mmCIF file of C-alpha atoms and ligand atoms in Angstrom:
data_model
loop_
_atom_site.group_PDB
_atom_site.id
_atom_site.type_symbol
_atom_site.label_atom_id
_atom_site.label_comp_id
_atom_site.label_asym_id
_atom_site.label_seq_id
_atom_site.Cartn_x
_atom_site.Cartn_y
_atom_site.Cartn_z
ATOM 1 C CA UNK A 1 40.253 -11.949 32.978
ATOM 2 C CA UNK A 2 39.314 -15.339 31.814
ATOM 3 C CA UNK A 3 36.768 -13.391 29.920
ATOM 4 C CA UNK A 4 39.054 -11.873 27.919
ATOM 5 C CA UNK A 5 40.710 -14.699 27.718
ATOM 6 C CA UNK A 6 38.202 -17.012 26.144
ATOM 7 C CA UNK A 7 36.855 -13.708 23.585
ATOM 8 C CA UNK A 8 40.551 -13.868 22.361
ATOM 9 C CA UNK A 9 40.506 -17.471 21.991
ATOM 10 C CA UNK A 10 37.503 -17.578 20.146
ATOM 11 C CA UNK A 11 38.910 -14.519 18.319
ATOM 12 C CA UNK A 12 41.833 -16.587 17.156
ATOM 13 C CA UNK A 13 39.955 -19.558 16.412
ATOM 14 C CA UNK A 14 37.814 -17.471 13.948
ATOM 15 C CA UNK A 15 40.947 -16.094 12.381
ATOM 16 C CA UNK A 16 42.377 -19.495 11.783
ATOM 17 C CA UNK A 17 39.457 -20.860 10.436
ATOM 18 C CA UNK A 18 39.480 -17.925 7.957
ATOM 19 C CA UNK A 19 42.822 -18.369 7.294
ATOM 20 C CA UNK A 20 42.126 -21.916 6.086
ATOM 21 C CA UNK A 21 39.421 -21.162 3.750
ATOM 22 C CA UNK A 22 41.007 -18.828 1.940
ATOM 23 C CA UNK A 23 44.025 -20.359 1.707
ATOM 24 C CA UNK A 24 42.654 -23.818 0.507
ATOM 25 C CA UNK A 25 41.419 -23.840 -3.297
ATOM 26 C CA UNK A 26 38.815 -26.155 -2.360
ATOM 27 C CA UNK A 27 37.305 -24.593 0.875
ATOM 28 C CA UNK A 28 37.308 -21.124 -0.911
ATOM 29 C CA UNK A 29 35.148 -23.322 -4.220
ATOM 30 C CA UNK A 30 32.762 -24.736 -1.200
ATOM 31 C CA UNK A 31 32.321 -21.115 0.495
ATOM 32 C CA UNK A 32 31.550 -20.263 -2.618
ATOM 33 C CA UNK A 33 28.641 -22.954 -3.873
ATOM 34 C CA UNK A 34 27.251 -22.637 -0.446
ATOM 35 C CA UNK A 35 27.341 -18.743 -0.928
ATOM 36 C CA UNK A 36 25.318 -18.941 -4.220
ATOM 37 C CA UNK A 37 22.723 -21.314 -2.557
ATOM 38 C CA UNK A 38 22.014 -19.425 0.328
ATOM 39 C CA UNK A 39 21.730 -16.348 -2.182
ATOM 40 C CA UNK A 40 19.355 -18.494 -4.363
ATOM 41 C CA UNK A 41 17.132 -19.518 -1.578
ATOM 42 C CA UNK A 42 16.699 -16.242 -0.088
ATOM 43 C CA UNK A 43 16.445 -14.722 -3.831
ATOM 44 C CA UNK A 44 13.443 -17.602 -4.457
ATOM 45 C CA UNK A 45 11.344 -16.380 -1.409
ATOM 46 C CA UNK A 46 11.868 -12.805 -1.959
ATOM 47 C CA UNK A 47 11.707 -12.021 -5.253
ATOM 48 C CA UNK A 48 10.327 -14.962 -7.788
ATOM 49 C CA UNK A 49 7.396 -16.007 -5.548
ATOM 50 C CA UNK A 50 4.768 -16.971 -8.045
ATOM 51 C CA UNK A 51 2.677 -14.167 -8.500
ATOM 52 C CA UNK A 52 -0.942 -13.917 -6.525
ATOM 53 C CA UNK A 53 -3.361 -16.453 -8.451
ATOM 54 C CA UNK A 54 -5.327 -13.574 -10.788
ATOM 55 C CA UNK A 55 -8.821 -13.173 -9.785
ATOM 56 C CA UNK A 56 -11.073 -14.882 -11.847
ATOM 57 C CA UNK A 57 -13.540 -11.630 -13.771
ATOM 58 C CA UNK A 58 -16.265 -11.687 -11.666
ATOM 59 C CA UNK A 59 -19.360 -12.949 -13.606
ATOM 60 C CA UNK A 60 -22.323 -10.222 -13.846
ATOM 61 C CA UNK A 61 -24.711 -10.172 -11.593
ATOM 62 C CA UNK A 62 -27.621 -12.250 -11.877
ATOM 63 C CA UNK A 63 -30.971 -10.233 -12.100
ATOM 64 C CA UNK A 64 -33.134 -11.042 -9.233
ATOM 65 C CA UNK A 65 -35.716 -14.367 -9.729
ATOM 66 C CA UNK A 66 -36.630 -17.083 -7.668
ATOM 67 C CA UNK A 67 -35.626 -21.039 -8.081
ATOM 68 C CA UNK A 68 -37.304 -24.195 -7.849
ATOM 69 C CA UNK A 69 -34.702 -26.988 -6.820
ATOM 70 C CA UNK A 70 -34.379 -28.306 -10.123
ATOM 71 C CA UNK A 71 -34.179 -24.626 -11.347
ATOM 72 C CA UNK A 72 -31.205 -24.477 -8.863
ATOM 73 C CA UNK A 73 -29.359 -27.907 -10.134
ATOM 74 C CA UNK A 74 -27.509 -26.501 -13.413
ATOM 75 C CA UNK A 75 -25.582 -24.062 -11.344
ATOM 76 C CA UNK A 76 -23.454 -26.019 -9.591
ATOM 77 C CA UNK A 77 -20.086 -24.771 -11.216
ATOM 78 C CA UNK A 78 -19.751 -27.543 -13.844
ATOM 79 C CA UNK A 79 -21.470 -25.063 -16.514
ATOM 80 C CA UNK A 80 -20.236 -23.401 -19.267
ATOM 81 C CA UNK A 81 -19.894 -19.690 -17.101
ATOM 82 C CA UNK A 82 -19.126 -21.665 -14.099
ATOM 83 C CA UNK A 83 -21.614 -19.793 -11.967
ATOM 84 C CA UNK A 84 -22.704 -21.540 -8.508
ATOM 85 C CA UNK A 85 -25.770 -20.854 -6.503
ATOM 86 C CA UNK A 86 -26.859 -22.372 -2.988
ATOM 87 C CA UNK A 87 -30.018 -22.226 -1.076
ATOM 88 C CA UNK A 88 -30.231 -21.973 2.540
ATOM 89 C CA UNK A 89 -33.297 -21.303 4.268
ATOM 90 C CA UNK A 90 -35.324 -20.739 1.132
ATOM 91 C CA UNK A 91 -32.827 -18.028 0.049
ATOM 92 C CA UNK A 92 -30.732 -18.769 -2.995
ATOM 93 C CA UNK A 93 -26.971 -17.014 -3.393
ATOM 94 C CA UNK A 94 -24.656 -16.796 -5.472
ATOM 95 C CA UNK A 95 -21.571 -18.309 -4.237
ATOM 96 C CA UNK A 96 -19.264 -18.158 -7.476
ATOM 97 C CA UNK A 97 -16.732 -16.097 -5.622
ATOM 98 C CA UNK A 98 -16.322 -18.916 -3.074
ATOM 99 C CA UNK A 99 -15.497 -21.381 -6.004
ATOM 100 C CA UNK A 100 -12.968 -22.881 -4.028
ATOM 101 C CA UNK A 101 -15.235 -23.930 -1.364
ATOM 102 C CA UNK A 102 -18.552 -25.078 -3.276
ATOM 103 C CA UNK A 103 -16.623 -25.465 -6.912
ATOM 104 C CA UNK A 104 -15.945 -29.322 -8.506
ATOM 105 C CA UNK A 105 -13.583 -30.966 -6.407
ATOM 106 C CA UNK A 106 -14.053 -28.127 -3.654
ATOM 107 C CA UNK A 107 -14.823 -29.407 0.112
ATOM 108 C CA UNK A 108 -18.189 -28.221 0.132
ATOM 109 C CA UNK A 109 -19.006 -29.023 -3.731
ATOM 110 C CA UNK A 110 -21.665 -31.265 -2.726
ATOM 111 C CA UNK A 111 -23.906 -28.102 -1.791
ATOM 112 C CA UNK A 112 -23.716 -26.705 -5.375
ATOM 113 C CA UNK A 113 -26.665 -26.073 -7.177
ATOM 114 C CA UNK A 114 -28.459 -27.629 -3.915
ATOM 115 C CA UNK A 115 -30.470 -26.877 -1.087
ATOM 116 C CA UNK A 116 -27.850 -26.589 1.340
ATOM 117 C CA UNK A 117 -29.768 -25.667 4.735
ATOM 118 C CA UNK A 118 -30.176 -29.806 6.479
ATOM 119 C CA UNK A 119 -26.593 -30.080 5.562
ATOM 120 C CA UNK A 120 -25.168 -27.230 7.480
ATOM 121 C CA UNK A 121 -27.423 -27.738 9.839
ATOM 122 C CA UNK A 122 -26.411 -31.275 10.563
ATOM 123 C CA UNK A 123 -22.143 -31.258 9.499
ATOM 124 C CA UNK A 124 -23.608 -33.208 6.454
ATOM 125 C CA UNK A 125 -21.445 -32.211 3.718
ATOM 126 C CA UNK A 126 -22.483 -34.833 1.481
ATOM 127 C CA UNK A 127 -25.299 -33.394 -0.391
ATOM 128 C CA UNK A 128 -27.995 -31.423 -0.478
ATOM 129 C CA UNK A 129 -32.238 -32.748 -0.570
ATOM 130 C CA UNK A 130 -33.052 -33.950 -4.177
ATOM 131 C CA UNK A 131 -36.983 -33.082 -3.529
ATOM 132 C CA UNK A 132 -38.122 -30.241 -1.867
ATOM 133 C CA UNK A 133 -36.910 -30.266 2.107
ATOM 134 C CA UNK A 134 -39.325 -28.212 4.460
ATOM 135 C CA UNK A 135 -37.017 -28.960 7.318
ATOM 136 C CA UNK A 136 -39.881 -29.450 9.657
ATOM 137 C CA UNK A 137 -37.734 -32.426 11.462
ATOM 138 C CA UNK A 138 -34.898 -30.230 12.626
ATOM 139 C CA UNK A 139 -35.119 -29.385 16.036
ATOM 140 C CA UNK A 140 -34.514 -25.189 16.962
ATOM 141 C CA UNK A 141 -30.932 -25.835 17.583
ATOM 142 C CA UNK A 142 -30.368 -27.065 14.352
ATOM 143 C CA UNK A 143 -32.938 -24.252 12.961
ATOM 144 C CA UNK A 144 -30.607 -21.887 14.787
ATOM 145 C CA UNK A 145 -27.869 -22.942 13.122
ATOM 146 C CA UNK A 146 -29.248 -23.348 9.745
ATOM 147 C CA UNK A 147 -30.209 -19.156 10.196
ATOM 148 C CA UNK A 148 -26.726 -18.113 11.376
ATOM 149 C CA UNK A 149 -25.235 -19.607 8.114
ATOM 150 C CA UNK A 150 -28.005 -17.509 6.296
ATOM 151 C CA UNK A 151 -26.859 -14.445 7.656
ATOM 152 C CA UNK A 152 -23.265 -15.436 7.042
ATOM 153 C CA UNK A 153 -24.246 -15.906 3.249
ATOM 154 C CA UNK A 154 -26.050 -12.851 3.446
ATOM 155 C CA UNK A 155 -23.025 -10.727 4.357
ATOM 156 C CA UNK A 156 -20.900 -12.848 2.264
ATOM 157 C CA UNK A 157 -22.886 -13.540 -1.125
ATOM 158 C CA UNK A 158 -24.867 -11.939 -2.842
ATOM 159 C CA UNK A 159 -28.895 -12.754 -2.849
ATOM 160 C CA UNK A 160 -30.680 -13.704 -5.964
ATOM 161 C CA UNK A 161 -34.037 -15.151 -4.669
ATOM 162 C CA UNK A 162 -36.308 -17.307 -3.435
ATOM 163 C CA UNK A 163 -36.231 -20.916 -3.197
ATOM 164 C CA UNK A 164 -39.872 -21.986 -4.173
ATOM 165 C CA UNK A 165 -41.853 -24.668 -2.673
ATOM 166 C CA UNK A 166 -43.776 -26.894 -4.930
ATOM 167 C CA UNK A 167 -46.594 -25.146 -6.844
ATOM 168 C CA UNK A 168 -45.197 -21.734 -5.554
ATOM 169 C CA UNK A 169 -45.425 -19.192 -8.019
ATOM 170 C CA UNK A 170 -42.178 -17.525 -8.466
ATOM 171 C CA UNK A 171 -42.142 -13.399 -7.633
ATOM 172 C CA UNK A 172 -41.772 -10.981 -10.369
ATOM 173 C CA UNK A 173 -39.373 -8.485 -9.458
ATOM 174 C CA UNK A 174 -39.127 -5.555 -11.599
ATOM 175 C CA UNK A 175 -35.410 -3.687 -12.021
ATOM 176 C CA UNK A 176 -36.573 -0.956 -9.428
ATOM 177 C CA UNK A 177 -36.742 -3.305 -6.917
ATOM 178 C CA UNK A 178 -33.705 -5.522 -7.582
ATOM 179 C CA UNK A 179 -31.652 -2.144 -6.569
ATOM 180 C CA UNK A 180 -33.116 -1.940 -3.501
ATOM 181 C CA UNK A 181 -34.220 -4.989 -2.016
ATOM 182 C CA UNK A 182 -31.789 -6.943 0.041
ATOM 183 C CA UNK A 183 -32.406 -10.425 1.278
ATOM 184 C CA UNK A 184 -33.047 -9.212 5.058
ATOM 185 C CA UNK A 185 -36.495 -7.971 3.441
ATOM 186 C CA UNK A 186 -37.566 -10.548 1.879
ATOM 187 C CA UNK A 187 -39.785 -12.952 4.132
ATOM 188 C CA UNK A 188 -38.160 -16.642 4.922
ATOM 189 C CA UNK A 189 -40.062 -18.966 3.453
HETATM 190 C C1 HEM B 1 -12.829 -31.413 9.827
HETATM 191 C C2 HEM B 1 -13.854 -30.692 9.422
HETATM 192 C C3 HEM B 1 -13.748 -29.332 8.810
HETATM 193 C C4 HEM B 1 -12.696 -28.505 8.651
HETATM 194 C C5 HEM B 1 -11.254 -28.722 9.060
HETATM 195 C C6 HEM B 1 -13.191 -27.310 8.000
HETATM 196 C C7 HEM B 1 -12.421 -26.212 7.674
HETATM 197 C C8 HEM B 1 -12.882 -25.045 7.148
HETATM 198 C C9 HEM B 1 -12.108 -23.853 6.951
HETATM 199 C C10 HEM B 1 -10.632 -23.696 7.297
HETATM 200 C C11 HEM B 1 -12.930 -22.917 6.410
HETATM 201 C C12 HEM B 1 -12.572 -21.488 6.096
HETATM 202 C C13 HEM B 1 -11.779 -21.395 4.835
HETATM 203 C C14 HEM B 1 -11.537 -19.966 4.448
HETATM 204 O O1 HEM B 1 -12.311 -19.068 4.837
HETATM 205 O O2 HEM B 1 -10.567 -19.740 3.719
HETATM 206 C C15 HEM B 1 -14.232 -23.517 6.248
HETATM 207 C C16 HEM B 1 -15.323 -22.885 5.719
HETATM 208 C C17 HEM B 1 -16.567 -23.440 5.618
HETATM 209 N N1 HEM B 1 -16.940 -24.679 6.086
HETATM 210 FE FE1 HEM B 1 -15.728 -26.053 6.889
HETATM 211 N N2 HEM B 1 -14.520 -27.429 7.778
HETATM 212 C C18 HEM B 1 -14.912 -28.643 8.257
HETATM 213 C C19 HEM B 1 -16.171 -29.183 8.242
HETATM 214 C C20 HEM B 1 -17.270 -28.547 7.745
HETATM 215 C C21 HEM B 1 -18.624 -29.086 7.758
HETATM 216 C C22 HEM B 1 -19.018 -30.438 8.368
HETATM 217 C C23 HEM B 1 -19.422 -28.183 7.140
HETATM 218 C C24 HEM B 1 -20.911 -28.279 6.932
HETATM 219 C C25 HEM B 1 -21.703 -27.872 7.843
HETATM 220 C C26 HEM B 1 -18.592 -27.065 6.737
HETATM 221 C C27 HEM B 1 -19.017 -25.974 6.056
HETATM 222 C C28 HEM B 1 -18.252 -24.876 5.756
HETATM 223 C C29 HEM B 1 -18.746 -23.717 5.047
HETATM 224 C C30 HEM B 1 -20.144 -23.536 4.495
HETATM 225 C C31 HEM B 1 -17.698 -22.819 4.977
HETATM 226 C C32 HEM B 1 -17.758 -21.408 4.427
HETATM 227 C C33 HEM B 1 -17.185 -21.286 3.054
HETATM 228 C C34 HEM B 1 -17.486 -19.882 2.544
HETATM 229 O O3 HEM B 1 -16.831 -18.922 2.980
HETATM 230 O O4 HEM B 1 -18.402 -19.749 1.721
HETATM 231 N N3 HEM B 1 -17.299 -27.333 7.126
HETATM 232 N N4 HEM B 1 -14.174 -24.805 6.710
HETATM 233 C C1 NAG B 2 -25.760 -37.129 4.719
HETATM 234 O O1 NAG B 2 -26.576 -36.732 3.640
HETATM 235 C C2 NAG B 2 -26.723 -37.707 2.641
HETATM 236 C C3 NAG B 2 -27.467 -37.077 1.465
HETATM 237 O O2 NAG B 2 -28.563 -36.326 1.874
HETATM 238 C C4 NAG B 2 -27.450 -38.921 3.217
HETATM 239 O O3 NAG B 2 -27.595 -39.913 2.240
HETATM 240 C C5 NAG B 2 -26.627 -39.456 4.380
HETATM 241 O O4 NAG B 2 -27.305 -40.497 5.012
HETATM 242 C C6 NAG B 2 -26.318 -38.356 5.383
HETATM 243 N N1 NAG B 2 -25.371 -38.847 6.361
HETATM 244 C C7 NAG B 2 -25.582 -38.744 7.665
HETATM 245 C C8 NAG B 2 -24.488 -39.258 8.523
HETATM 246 O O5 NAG B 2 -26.585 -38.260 8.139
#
């Protein structure tokens, strides 16, 4: 009963509110603007979404050599094809693809063209060593961590070569073996 009652009363209310809007000039013009606003917003996150950034081309691969540090320094995404490479454990990628991470003005931009390995190792994203960094002071927790980061590049990026020590002769890889050599075969250095 007073179910019925209240659904009716509601009912009513409805109708009379109705009833006012269009019947006044100026609550049908208001319906109306609101109408075409809701439309607008709804329209605006449906349909005219900017599109999806366009991937950037993908640079060609680089053909498989090793690196010295300073060797490693022009790539840090400020050059004229914008490629970046990053060393960690004496392995050298190529990271373009995660511009947005190790590009200028990216988090981890610091790492670019750098020996990346102490700084991941230690939450150091400031920079990478400016002479050659063996490491040797990092204790195996560190060293741990500093190899699970390698084989997240490794699945991630691809491998270009070694990071040479001082003096260390680079390898020369002929174009057979650049198809079929992957970074897990090639020794850390
Ligand atoms: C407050 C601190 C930090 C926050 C909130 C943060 C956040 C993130 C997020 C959200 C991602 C993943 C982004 C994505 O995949 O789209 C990422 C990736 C990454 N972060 Fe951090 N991060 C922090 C500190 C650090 C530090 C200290 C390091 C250095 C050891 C670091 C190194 C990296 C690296 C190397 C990647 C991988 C980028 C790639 O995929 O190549 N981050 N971070
Ligand atoms: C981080 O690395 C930079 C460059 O290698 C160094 O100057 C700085 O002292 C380091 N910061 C910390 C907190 O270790």
């Amino acid at each position: 009963m007073s179910t019925e009652n209240t659904t009716a009363e509601s009912g009513g209310f409805i109708a009379s509110v109705l009833t006012e809007i269009f019947t006044s000039p100026l609550q049908l013009l208001l319906v109306g603007i609101i109408t075409f606003l809701v439309y607008k917003i709804f329209k605006s996150q449906t349909h005219s979404s900017p599109p999806p950034p366009k991937p950037e081309p993908a640079l060609p691969k680089l053909k498989k050599r090793d690196f010295t540090l300073e060797d490693l320094k022009p790539f840090d995404g400020r050059g004229p094809d914008g490629r970046i490479l990053i060393a960690v454990n004496g392995k050298v990628f190529d990271v373009t693809k995660g511009r947005r991470f190790y590009g200028p003005g990216g988090p981890y931009s610091a790492f670019g063209g750098r020996d990346a390995s102490r700084g991941l190792a230690t939450f150091n994203v400031t920079g990478g060593a400016d002479s050659y960094d063996d490491l040797s002071d990092l204790n195996s927790f560190e060293m741990d961590s500093i190899r699970e980061w390698e084989m997240q590049f490794t699945e991630q990026y691809d491998y270009v070569g070694k990071l040479l020590k001082p003096g260390q002769e680079p390898t020369t890889y002929s174009d057979e073996e650049e198809e079929d050599t992957s970074a897990q075969d090639t020794p850390s250095v």
